[in-house]
Coordinates of C-alpha atoms and ligand atoms in Angstrom, one line a residue:
X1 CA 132.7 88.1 74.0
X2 CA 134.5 90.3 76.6
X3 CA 136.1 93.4 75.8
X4 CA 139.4 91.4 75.9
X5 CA 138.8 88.0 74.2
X6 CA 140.8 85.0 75.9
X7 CA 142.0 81.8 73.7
X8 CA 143.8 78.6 75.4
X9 CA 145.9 76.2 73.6
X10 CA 147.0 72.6 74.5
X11 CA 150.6 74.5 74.4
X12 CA 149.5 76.3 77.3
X13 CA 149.2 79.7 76.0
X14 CA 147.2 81.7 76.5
X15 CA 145.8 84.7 73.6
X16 CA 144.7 88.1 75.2
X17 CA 142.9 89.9 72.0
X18 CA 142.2 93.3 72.7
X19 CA 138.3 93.5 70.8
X20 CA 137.6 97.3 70.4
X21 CA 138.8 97.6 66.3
X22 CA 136.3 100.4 65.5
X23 CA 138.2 102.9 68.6
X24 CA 141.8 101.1 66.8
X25 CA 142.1 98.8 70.4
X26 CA 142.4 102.3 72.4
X27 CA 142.6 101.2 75.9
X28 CA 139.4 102.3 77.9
X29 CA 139.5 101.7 81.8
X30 CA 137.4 98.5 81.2
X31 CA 140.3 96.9 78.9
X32 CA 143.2 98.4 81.5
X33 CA 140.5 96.9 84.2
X34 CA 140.5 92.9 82.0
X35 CA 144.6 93.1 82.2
X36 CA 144.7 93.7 85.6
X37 CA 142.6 91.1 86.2
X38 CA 144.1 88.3 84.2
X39 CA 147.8 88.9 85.2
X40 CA 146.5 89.3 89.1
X41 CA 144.7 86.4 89.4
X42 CA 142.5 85.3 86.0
X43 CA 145.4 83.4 85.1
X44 CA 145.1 81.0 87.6
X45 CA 142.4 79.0 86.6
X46 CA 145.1 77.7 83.7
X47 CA 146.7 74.3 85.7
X48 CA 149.1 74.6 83.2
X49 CA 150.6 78.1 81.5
X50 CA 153.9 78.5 79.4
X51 CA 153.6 81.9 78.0
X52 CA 150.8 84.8 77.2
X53 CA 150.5 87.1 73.5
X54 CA 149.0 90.1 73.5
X55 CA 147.6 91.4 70.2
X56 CA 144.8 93.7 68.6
X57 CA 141.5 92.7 66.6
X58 CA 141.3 94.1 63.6
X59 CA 144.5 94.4 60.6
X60 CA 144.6 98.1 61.5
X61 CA 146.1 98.0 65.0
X62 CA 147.3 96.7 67.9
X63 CA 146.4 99.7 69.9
X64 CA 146.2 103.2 69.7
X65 CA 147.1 104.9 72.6
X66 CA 144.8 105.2 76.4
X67 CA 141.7 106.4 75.1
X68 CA 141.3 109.8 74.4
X69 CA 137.9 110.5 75.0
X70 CA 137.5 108.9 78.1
X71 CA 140.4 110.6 79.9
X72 CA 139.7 114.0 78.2
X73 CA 137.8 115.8 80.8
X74 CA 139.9 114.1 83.9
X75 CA 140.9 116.5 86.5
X76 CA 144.5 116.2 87.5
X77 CA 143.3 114.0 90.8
X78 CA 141.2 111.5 87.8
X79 CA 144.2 111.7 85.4
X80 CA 147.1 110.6 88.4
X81 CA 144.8 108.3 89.3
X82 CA 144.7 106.5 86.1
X83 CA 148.1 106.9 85.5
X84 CA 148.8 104.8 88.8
X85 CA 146.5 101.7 88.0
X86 CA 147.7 101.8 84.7
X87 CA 151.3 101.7 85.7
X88 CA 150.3 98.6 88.6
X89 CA 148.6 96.8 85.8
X90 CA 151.8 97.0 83.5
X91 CA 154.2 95.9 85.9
X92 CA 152.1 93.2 86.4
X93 CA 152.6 92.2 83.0
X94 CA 156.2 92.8 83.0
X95 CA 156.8 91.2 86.1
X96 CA 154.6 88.0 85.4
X97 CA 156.3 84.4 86.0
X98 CA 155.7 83.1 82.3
X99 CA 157.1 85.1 79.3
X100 CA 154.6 87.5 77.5
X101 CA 155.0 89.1 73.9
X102 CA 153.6 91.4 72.3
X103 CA 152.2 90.5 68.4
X104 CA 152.2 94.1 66.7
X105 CA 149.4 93.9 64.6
X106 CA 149.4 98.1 63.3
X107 CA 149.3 100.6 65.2
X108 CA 151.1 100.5 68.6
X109 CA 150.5 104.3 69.7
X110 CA 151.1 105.6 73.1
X111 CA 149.5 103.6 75.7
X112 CA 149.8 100.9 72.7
X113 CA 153.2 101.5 72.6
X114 CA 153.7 101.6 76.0
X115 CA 152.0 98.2 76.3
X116 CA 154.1 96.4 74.4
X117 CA 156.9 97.7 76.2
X118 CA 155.9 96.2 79.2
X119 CA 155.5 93.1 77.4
X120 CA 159.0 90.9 77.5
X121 CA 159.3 90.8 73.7
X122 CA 157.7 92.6 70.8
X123 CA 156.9 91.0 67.2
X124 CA 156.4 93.6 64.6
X125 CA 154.1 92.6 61.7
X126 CA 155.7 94.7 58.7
X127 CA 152.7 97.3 58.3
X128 CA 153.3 97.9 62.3
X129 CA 154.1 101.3 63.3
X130 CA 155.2 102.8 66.9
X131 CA 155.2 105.7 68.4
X132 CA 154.9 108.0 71.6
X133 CA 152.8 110.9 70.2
X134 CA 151.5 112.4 73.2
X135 CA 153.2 115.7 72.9
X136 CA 150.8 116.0 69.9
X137 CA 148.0 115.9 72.9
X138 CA 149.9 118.1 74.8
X139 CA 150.5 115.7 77.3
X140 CA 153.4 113.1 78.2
X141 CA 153.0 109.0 78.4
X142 CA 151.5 108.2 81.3
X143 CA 152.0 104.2 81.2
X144 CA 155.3 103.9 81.7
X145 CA 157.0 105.2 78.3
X146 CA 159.2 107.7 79.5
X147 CA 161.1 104.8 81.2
X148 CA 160.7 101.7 79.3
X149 CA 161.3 103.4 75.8
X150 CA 164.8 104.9 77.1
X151 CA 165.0 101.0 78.8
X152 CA 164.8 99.5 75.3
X153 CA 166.4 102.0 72.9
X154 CA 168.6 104.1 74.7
X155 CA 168.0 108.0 75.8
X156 CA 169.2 109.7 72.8
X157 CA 166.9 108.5 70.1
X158 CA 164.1 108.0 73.0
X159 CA 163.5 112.1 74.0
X160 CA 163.5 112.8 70.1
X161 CA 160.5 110.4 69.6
X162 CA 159.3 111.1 72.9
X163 CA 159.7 114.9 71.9
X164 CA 158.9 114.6 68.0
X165 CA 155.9 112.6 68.6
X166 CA 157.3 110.4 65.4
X167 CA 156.0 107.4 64.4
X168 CA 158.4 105.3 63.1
X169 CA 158.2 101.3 60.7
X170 CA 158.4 98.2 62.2
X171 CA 161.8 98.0 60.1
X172 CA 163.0 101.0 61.9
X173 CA 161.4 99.7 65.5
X174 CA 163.6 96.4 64.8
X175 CA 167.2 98.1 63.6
X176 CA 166.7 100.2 67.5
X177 CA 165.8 97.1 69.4
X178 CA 162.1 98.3 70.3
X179 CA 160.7 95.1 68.3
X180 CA 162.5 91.5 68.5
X181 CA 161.7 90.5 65.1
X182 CA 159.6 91.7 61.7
X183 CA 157.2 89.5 60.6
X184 CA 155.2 89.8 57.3
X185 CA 151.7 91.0 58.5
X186 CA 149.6 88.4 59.9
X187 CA 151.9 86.3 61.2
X188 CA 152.6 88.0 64.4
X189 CA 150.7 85.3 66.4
X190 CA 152.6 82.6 64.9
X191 CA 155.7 84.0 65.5
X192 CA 155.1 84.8 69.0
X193 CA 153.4 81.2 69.5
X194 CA 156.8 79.8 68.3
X195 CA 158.9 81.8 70.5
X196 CA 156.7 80.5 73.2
X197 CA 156.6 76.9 72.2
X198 CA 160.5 76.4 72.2
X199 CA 160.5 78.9 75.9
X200 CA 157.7 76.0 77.2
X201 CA 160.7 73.3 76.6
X202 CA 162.8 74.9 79.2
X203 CA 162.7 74.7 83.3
X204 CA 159.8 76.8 84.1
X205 CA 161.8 77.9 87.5
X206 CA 164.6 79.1 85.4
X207 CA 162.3 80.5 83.2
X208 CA 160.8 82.6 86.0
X209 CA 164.4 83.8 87.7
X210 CA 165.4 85.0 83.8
X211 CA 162.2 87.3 84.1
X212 CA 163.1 88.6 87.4
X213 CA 166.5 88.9 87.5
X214 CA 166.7 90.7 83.9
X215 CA 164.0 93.3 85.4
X216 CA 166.4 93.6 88.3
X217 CA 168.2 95.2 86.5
X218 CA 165.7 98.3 86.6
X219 CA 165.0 98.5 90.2
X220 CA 167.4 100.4 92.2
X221 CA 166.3 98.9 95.1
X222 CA 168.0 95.6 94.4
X223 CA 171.3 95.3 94.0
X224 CA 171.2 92.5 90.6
X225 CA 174.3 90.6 90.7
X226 CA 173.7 89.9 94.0
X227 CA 170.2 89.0 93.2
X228 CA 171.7 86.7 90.0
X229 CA 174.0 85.0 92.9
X230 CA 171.4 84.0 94.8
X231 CA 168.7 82.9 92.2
X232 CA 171.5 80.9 90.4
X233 CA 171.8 78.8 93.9
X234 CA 168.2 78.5 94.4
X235 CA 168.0 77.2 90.5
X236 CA 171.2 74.7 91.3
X237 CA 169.3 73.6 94.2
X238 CA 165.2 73.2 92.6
X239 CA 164.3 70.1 91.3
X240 CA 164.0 71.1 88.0
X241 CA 168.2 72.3 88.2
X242 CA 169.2 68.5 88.8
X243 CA 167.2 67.3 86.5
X244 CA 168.7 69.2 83.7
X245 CA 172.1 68.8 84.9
X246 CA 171.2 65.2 85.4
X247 CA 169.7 64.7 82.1
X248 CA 172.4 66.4 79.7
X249 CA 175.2 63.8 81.9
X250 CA 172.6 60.8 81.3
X251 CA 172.2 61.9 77.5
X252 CA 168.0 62.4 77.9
X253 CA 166.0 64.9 77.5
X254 CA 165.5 66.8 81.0
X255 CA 162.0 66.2 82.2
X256 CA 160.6 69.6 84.4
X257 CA 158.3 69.3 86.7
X258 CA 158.4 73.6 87.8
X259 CA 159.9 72.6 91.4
Ligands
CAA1 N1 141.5 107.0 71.8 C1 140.2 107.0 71.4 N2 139.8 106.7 70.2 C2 140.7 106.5 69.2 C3 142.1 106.5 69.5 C4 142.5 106.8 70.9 N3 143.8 106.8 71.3 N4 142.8 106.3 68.4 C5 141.9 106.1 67.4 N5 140.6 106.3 67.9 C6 139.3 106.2 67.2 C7 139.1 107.5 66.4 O1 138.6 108.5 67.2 C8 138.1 106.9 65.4 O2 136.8 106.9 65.9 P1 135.5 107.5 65.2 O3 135.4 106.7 64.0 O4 134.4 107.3 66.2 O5 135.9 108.9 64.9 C9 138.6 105.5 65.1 O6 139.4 105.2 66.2 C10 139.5 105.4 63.9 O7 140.5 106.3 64.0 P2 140.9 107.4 62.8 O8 139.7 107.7 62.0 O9 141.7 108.5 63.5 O10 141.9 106.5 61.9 P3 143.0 107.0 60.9 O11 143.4 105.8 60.1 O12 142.7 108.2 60.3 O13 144.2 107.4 61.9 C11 145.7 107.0 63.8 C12 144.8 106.4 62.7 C13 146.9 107.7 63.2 C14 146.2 105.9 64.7 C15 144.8 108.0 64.6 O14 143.6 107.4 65.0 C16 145.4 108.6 65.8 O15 146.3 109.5 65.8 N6 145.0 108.1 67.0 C17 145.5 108.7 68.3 C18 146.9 108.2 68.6 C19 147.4 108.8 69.9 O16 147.5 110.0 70.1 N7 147.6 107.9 70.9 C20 148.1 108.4 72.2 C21 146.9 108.5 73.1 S1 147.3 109.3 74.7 C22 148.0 108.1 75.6 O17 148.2 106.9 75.2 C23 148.5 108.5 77.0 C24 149.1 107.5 77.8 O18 150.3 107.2 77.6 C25 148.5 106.9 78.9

């Protein structure tokens, strides 16, 4: 077994399981390096794919943060460095064509955190717990969690956890809008694989403009209700957007073909 184990089902999704539960999932370069792959290209060998989950071996934790001891004696050249393919390999994931979710199995801890942020939704099992404690390090996220966390929750209650190092419940994670749903523990997969199941029923094209468009949003290069404009006509005008508007006149269900 790889260091990120890989499950397929007939649904067409796909189960990333992060296998390091003695180091609590703490992403190592070779972990970071199995993302990177898979969203770039490892992915492609799946003819069909409706969505991906991301979760954490173990009961204990989904993941704990970058790892410590690997990065601990990086110069600043080593440490930007890492930073940077970390960030490409996350914006992979959040700008990948198929939904992917997060299944918060524990701890999701700095870089853990910062994962599932990239992800497009988060399920909290109930025992989960989040944080951003690098300031306990005596460093600051490097993955992205500055950003996404003030993205998800807003900036005022992001710099105190950024700045308290906090860890707060999945309860807590779900009232700010950092996780989509609580979930008693163990049941994060399921949840996620039903999220997925019912996203798998809808045009994959549209599917794929909702991903973009939404992160849009984020980039200030693009101007997004423009961007909506356009998408919407390509969608009208794809295969898969007459079918549907041809199938709900016709009273059928709309059969997608992702054209
Ligand atoms: N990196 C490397 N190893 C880690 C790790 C991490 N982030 N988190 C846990 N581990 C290892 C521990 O060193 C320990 O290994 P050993 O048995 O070999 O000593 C093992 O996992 C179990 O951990 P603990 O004994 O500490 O377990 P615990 O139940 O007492 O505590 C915990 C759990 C509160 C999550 C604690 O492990 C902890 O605080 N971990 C670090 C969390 C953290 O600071 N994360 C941020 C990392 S920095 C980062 O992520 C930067 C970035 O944005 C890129």
């Amino acid at each position: 077994m790889g260091i990120i184990s890989e499950t397929y089902n007939d649904s067409g999704i796909v189960i990333l399981t992060i296998e390091r539960p003695k180091a609590l999932n703490a992403i190592n370069r070779e972990v970071m390096q199995g993302f990177n792959h898979f969203f770039f290209e490892g992915y492609k060998k799946y003819e069909k794919l409706t969505g991906v989950i991301i979760t954490g071996s173990g009961r204990k934790a989904f993941v704990a943060g970058a790892d410590i001891k690997e990065f601990s004696n990086h110069n600043r050249e080593e440490a930007t460095k890492l930073s940077t393919y970390g960030h490409n390999t996350y914006f992979l994931i959040e700008r990948f064509h198929v939904p992917v979710i997060a299944a918060v199995n524990g701890f999701a801890l700095g870089g853990g955190c910062e994962l599932a942020m990239a992800c497009h939704m988060r399920i909290a099992g109930e025992h989960a717990r989040f944080g951003q404690p690098e300031v306990n390090l005596g460093v600051i996220p490097g993955y992205g969690g500055t950003q996404r966390l003030v993205q998800l929750i807003g900036k005022g209650k992001a710099i105190e956890l950024l700045l308290t190092a906090d860890m707060i419940d999945a309860k807590e994670a779900h009232r700010l809008g950092l996780a989509n749903h609580v979930v008693p523990s163990g049941m994060e997969v399921q949840m996620a694989e039903s999220i997925l199941k019912k996203i798998g029923t809808k045009g994959p094209i549209a599917v794929a403009k909702v991903i973009e468009t939404v992160n849009a949003h984020f980039d200030s290069q693009i101007h997004a209700f423009e961007k909506e404009q356009v998408e919407f006509g390509k969608s009208i005008d794809s295969e898969d957007g007459r079918e549907g508007a041809a199938a709900f006149i016709e009273k059928r269900r709309p059969v997608f073909k992702g054209k």
